[in-house]
XYZ file of C-alpha atoms in Angstrom:
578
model
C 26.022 84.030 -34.233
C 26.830 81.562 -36.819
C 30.204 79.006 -36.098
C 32.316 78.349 -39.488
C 35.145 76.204 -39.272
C 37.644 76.522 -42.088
C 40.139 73.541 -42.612
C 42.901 74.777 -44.117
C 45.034 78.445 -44.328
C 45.839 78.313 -48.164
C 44.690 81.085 -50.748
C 40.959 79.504 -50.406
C 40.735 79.282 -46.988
C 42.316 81.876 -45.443
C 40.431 83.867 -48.305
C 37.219 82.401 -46.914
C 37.907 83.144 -43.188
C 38.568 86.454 -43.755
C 35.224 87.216 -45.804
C 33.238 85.655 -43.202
C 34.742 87.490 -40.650
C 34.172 90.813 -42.054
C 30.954 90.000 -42.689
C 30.318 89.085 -38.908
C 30.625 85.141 -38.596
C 32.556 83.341 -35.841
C 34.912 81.376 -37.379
C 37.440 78.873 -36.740
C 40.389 78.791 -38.838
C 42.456 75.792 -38.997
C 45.767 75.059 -40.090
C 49.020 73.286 -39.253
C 51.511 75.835 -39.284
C 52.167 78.956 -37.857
C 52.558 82.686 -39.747
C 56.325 82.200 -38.927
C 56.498 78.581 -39.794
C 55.198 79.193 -43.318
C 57.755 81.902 -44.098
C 60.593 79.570 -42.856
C 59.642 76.588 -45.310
C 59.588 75.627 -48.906
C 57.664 77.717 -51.469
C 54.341 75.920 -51.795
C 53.206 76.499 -55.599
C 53.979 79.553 -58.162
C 50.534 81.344 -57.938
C 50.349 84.226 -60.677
C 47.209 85.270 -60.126
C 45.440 86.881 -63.239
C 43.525 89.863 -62.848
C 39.722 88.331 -62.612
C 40.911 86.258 -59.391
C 42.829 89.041 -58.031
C 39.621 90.978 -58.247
C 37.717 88.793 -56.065
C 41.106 89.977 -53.061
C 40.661 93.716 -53.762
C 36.516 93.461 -53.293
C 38.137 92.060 -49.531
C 40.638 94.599 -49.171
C 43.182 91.625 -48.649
C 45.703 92.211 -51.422
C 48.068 94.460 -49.914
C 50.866 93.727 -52.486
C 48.935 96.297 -55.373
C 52.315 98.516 -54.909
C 55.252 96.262 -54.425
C 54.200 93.028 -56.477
C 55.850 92.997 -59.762
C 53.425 94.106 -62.702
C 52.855 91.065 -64.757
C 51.056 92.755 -68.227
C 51.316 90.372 -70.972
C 51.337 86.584 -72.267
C 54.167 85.391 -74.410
C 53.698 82.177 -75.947
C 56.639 79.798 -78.209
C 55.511 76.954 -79.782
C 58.862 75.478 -80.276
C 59.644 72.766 -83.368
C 61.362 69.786 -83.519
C 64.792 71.166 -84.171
C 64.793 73.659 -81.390
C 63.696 76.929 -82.778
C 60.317 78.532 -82.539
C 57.846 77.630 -85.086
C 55.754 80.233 -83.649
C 56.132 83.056 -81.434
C 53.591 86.211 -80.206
C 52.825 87.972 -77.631
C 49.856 89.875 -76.228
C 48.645 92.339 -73.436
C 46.376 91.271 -70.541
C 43.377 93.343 -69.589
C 44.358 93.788 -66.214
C 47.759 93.072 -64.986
C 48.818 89.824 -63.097
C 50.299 89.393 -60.021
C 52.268 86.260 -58.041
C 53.124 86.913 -54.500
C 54.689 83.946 -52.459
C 52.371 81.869 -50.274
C 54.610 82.181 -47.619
C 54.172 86.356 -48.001
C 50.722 85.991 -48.686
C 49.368 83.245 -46.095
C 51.208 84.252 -43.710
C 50.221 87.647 -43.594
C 46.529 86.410 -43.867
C 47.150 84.368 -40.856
C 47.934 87.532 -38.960
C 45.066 89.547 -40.220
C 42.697 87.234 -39.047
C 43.971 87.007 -36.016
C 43.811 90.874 -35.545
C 40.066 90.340 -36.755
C 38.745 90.228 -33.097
C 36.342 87.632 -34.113
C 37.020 83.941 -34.593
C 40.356 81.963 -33.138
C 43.322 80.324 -35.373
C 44.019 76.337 -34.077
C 47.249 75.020 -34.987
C 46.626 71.689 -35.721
C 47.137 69.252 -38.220
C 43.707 67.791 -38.593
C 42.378 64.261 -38.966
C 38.939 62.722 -39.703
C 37.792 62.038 -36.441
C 38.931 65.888 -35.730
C 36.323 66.970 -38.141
C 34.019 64.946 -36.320
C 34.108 67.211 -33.265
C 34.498 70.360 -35.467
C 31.304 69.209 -37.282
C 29.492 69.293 -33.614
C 30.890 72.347 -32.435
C 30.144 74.594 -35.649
C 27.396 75.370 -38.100
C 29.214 74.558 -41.530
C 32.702 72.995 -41.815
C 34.757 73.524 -45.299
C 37.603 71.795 -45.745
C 40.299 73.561 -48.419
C 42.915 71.372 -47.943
C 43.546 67.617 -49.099
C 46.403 66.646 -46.694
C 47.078 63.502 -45.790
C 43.963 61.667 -44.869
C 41.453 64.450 -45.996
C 42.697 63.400 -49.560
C 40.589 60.635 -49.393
C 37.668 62.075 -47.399
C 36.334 63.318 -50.998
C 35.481 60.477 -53.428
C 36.856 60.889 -56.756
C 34.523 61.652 -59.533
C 35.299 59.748 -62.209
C 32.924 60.965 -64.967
C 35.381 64.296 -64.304
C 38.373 63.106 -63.963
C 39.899 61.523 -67.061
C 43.524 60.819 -65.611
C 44.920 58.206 -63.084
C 48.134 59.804 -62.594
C 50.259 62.816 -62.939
C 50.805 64.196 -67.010
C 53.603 66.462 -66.104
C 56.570 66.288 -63.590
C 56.783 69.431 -62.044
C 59.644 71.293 -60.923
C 59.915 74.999 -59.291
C 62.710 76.952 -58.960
C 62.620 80.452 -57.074
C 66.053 82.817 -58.351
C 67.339 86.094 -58.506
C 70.205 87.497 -60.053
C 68.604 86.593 -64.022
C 69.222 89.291 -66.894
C 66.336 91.745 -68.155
C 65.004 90.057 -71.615
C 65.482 92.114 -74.720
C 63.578 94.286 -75.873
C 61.154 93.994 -72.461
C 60.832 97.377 -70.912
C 60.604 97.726 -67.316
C 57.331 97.422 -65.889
C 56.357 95.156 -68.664
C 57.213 91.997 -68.106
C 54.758 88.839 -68.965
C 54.456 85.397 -68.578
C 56.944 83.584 -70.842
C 55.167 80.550 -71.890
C 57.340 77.869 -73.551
C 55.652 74.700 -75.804
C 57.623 71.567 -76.776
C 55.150 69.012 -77.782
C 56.202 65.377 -76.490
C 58.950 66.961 -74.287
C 56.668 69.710 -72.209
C 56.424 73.192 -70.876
C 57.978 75.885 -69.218
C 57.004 79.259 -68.014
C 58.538 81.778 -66.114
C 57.184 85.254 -64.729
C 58.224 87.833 -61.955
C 57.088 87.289 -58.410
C 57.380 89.207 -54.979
C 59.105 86.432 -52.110
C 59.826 86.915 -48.867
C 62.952 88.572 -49.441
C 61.826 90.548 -52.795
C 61.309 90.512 -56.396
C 62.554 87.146 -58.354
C 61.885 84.723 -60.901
C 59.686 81.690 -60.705
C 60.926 79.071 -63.143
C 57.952 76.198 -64.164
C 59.133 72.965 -65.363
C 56.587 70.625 -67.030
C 57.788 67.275 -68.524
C 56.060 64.770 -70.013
C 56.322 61.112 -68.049
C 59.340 59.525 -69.716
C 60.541 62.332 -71.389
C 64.294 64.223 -71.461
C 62.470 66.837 -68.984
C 61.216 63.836 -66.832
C 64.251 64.311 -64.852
C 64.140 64.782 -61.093
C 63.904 61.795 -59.854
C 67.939 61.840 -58.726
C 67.886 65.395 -57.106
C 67.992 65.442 -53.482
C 69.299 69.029 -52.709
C 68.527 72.962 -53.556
C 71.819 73.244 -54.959
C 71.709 70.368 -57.346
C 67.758 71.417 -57.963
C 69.104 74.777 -59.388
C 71.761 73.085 -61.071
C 69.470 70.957 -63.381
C 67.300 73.712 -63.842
C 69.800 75.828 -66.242
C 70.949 72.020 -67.073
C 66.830 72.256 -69.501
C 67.168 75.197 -69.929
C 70.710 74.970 -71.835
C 69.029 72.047 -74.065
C 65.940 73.082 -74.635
C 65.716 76.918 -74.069
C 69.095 78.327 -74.968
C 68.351 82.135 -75.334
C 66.625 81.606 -71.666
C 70.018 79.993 -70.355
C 71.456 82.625 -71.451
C 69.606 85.018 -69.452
C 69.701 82.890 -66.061
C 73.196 81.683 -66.386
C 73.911 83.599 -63.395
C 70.633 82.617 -61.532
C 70.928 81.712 -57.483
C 68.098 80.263 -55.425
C 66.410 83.187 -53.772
C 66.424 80.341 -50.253
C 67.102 77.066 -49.752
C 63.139 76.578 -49.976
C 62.846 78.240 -52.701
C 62.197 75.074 -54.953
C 59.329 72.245 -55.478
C 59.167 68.958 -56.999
C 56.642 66.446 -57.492
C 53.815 65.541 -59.814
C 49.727 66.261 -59.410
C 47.027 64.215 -60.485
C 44.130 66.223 -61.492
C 41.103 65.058 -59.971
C 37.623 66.254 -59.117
C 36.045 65.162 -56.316
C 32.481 64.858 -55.161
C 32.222 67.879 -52.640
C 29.904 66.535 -49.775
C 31.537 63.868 -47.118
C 29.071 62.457 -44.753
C 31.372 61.415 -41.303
C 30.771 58.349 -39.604
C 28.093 60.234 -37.377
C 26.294 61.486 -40.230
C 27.127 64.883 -40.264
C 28.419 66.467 -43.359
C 31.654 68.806 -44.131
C 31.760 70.739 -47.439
C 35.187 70.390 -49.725
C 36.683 73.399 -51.859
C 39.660 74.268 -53.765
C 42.186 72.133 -54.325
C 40.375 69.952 -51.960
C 37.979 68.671 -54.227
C 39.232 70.715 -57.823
C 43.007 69.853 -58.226
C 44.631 71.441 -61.554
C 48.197 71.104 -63.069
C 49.510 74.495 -63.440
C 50.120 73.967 -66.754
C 47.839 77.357 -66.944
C 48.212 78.533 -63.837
C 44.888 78.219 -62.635
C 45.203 77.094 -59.686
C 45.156 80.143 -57.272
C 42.861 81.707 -59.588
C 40.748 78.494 -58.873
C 40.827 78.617 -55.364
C 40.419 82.613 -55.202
C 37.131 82.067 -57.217
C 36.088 79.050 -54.781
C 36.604 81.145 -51.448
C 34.360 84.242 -53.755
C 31.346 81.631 -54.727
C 31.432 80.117 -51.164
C 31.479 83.314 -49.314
C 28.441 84.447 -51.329
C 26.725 81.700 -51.454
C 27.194 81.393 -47.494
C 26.121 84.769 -47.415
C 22.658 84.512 -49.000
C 21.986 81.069 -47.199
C 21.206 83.737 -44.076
C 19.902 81.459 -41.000
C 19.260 78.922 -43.052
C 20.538 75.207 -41.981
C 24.134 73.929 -44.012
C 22.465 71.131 -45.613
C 23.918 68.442 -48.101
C 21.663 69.783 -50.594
C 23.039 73.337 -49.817
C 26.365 72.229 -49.984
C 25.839 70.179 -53.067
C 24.199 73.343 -54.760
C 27.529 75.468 -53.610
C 29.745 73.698 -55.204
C 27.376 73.224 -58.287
C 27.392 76.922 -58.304
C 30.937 77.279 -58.394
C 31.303 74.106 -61.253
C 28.777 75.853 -63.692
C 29.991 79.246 -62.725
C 33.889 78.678 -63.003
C 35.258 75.591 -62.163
C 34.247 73.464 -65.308
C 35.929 75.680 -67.551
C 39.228 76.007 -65.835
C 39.232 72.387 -65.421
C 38.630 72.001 -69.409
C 41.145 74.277 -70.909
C 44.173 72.735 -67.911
C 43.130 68.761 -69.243
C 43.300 70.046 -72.585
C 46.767 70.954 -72.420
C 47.989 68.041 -71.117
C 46.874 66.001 -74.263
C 48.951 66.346 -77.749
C 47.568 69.748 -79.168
C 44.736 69.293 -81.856
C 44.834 70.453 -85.449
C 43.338 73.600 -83.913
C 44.996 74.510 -81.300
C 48.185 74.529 -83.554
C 45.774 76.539 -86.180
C 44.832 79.090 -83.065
C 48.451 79.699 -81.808
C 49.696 80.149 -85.423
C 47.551 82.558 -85.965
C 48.184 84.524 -82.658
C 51.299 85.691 -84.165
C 49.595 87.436 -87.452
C 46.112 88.418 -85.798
C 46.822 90.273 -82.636
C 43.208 90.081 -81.500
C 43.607 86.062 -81.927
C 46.548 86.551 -79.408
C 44.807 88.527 -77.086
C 41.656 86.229 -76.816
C 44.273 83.164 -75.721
C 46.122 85.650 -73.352
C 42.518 86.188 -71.827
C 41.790 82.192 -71.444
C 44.777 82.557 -68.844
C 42.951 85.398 -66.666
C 39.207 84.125 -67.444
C 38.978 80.206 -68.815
C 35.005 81.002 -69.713
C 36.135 83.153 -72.726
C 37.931 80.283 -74.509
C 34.103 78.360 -75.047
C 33.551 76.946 -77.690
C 36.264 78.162 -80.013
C 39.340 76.534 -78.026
C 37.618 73.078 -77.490
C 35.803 72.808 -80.827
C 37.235 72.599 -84.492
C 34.210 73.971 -85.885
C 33.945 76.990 -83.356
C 37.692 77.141 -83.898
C 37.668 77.830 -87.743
C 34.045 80.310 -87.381
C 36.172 82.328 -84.522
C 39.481 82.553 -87.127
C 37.564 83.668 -89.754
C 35.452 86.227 -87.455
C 38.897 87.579 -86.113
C 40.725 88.019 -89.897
C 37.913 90.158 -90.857
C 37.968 92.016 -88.250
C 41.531 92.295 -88.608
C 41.238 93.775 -92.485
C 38.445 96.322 -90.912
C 39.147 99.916 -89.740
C 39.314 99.828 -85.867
C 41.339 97.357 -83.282
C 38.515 95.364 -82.484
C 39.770 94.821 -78.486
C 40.805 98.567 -78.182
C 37.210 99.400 -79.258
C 35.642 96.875 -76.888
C 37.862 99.000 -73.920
C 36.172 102.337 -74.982
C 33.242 101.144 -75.371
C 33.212 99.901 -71.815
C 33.977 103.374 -70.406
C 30.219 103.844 -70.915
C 28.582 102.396 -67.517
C 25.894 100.067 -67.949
C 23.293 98.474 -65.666
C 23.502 94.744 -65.931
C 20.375 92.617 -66.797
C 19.274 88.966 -67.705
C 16.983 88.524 -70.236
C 14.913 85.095 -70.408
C 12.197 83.359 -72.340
C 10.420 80.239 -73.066
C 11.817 77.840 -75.662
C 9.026 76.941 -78.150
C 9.799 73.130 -76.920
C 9.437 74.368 -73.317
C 12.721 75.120 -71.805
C 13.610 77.755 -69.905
C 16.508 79.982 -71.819
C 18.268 83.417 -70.428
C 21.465 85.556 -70.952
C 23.306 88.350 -69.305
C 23.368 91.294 -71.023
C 23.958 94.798 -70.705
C 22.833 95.812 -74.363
C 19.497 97.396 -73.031
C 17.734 100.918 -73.501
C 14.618 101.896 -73.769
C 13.419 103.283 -76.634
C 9.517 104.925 -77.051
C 7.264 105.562 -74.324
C 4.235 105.645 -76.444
C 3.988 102.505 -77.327
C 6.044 101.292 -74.727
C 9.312 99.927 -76.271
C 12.524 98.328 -75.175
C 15.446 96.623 -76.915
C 18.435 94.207 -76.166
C 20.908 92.773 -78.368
C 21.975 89.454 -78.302
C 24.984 88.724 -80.283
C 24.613 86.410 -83.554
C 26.904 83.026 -81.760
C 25.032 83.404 -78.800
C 23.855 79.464 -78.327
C 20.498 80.393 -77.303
C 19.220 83.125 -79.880
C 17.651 80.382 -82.143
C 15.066 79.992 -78.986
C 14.736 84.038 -78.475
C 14.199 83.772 -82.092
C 11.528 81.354 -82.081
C 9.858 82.302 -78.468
C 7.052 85.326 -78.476
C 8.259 87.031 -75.674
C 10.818 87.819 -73.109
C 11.693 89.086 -69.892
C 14.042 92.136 -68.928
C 15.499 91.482 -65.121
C 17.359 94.998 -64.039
C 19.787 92.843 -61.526
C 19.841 94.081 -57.918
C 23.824 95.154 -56.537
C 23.504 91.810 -54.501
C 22.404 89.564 -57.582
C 26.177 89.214 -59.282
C 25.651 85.998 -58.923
C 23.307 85.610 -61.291
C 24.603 87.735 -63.684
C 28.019 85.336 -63.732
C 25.403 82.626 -64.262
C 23.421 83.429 -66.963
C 26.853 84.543 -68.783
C 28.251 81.706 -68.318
C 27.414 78.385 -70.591
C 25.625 75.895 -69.196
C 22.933 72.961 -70.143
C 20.634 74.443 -67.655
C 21.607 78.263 -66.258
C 18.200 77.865 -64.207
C 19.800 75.162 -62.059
C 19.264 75.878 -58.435
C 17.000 79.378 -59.122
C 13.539 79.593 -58.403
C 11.540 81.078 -61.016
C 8.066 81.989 -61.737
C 5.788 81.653 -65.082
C 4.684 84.895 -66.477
C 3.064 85.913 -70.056
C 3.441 82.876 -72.554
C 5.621 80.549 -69.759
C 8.455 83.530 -70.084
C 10.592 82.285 -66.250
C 10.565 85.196 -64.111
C 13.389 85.491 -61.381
C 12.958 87.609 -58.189
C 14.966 90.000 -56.387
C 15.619 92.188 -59.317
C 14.880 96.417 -59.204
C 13.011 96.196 -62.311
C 11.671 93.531 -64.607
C 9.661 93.763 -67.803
C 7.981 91.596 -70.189
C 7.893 92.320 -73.831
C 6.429 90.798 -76.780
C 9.026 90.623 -79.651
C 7.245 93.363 -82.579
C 10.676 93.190 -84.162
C 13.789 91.986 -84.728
C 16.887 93.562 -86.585
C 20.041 92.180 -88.251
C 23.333 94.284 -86.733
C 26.517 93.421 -87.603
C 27.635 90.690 -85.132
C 24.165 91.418 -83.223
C 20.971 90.934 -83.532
C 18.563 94.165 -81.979
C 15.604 92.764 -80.358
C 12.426 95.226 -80.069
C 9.963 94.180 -77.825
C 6.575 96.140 -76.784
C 6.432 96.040 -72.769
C 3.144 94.323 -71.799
C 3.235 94.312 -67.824
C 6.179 95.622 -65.952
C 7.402 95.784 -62.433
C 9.776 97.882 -60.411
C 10.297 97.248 -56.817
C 13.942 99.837 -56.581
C 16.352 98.960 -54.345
C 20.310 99.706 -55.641
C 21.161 98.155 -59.033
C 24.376 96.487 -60.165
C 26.590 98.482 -62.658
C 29.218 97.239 -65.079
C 32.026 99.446 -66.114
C 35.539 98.844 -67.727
C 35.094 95.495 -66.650
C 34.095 95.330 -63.748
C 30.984 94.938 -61.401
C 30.012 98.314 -59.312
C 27.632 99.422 -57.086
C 26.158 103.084 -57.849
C 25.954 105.599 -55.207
C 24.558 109.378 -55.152
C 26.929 111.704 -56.288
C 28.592 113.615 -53.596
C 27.922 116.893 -55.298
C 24.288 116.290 -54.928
């Protein structure tokens, strides 16, 4: 039986521990407080967890909040001028709804379901370096998902990735009940109420469950040096609270108006301090030579400015667990590790990491272009309410002007057509799909694939297929250009490469084996079914392009395939009925 050692109890480690153990591992969980401990003390971050991340808890059966957490449905975003009043104001639904449950709820209740796993132990212990040097020769693989004091430095920082030397914000929670119901904001719909003051900062507030209930979280952001730079004096709860409605009486007067009345749900129910965000090479070799593996916040640290990090770390503890998973018997190498982590970078990490840093820079012609036209285009508002559950969807229009302006004028003409182009997209994903990745050869030699679920068969005699790539896909020049490609009907256990070959990358192939088949097309293994087609025609679509390719050689080993439906991976089983 395989020995895991998790460092750390947070959302990614305790998230970890409990996905190994269902899956059989012996694992050591490692932390330096007790279930009881955690509920006594200070709240340890706001958490709203978006409803991508909270997927990867529901595949583990661990979020046990579905019913009592408040519903969270909707992004509201103010950018807020120079004399106080909003120069711009929208708001838009979120696919899924979002949740934020306490950390002391949450962990701690973690905490206790692992320890009514009957497999693995909890140590209480806050652990050193030379501790993970006995850990490390007790166990097969030990991750460490916490950066405590001198496991902070364990992790080198990566500089290339890390373009800040300090903290951008000052940061300031406040837990409270007792706040007023906005206007017009029906019950059950309440959102995240994002607030922008360029050179002064940010705040946010949303619902949350606590340890005693329902609440508020309040988010302060200030910019070093700024009027909302202002903590530095406050040394109790009371006084915490008390400067709170002090910004929010400046800054955010219809919002004081609503908390006037606010009290701190505890006396831990508030957070100061500032973050740094850093990335950090994931792979420490210990003075013997052995090797422990860093995730989360451990070696990805965020600002919350977009409340990614939970999401972050629920994502880590989902790639790790997998990858872990497939490695089998194998041995925990460096290289293995290295390869994990670079699986979670590509996959997730990269893109969080991009659209957090680029909020804590003045906004870009734009960005101020995007947000202003949230509030006339309501399927421009819903794309930036998605960038909070799913980062990957804001490439490349968020981060580049050019991609920017092709994206705006894409989204106005859809806005002057007949249908609701997002309330389409949701019908059209009622219809369950099998999920694929196409590849070919790029006439210069690379290797170039996608995900996509936009294949049928067509004729039998001659054998024909057809996918459709869409017209900004980055790759379709090389489809274009190559004179073949390769169908891969994914396996139920292969969601891993479907997230990678939909997610941008230099190289998707990184770290997957493939073989050469007709013209050079890279075939991957594992899948049910795979063809390869030569390209006999292609056909302009709209926003698509329909390739039609005659099959050539095909194989089909079976096994159970991965679905997608309503947005969301299944697995297909025989009907009952049958």
């Amino acid at each position: 039986m395989r020995r895991i050692a998790v460092i750390g109890a947070g959302q990614a480690g305790a998230q970890l521990a409990l996905g190994l153990q269902t899956h059989g591992y012996d694992v050591t969980l490692v932390t330096d407080r007790s279930p009881d401990e955690i509920r006594r003390g200070p709240v340890m971050s706001s958490q709203c967890m978006f409803d991508t991340a909270l997927q990867s808890e529901r595949e583990l059966g661990l979020h046990h909040w579905e019913d009592r957490a408040p519903d969270i449905t909707g992004i509201a975003l103010s950018l807020i001028g120079p004399h106080g009043t909003p120069e711009v104001s929208w708001r838009a639904p979120l696919d899924g709804p979002a949740h934020s449950v306490d950390q002391r709820v949450k962990c701690a209740a973690w905490m206790e379901q692992f320890a009514d796993g009957g497999r693995g132990e909890i140590v209480l212990h806050e652990v050193g370096v030379n501790d993970l040097e006995w850990y490390a020769r007790t166990h097969d693989l030990v991750v460490v998902s916490t950066g405590k004091g001198e496991l902070s430095r364990l992790f080198p920082r990566n500089a290339e990735l890390s373009p800040y030397d300090g903290p951008r914000r000052a940061l300031a929670l406040t837990y409270v009940t007792g706040t007023a119901p906005r206007e017009g904001e029906a019950k059950g719909e309440a959102a995240v109420h994002y607030r922008m003051v360029p050179g002064v900062g940010e705040y946010f507030s949303f619902p949350a469950l606590t340890t005693t209930g329902p609440c508020d979280i309040m988010v302060f952001e200030g910019v070093p040096g700024g009027p909302m730079d202002c903590w530095d004096d406050i040394v109790t709860p009371e006084a915490h609270l008390t400067r709170s409605l002090e910004i929010l009486h400046r800054f955010f007067p219809d919002e004081y108006e609503r908390c006037r009345h606010a009290q701190l749900i505890d006396t831990g129910g508030v957070l100061r301090g500032g973050v740094t965000p850093t990335v950090r090479h994931p792979v420490a070799r210990l003075t013997s030579g052995r090797h422990v593996l860093g995730m989360a916040d451990a070696v990805v640290l965020n600002d919350p400015i977009t409340g990614q990090g939970s999401n972050n770390a629920a994502q880590a503890a989902t790639h790790y667990l997998d990858s872990i998973l497939r490695h089998g018997t194998a041995e925990f190498t460096p290289q293995w590790m290295q390869r994990t982590f670079d699986n979670f970078w590509r996959g997730w990490a990269q893109w969080a990491v991009g659209w957090t840093n680029s909020l804590l820079t003045d906004l870009r012609p734009h960005h101020r272009e995007l947000l202003s036209a949230a509030a006339e285009i309501p399927s421009v508002a819903g794309a930036l309410a998605a960038g909070f559950d799913d980062p990957r969807t804001l490439y490349r229009w968020w981060f580049e002007e050019a991609e920017a302006h092709r994206f705006l004028a894409e989204k106005r003409a859809q806005h002057a057509a007949r249908f609701n182009g997002r309330e389409l997209r949701r019908a059209l994903g009622q219809y369950a799909t099998g999920v694929t990745v196409v590849t070919a050869r790029a006439p210069d030699g690379r290797n170039v694939g996608m995900t996509a679920n936009s294949f049928t068969s067509v004729s039998l005699d001659p054998p024909l297929v057809l996918w459709c790539p869409g017209k900004n896909a980055p790759s379709l020049p090389d489809f274009t250009d190559a004179s073949h490609f390769a169908v891969h009907v994914l396996a139920a256990d292969q969601h891993h490469l479907s997230r990678q070959f939909a997610t941008p990358a230099d190289d998707k192939f990184r770290g997957t084996p493939t073989t050469p088949g007709i013209a050079g097309t890279p075939l991957l293994g594992g899948a049910v079914a795979r063809f390869q087609c030569r390209t006999v025609q292609r056909l302009d679509a709209g926003d698509h392009i329909i390739f039609l390719g005659e099959v050539e050689q095909y194989e089909a080993d079976g096994g159970t395939p991965l679905v997608f439906h309503s947005g969301y991976y299944h697995v297909a089983t025989k009907h009952p009925d049958l």
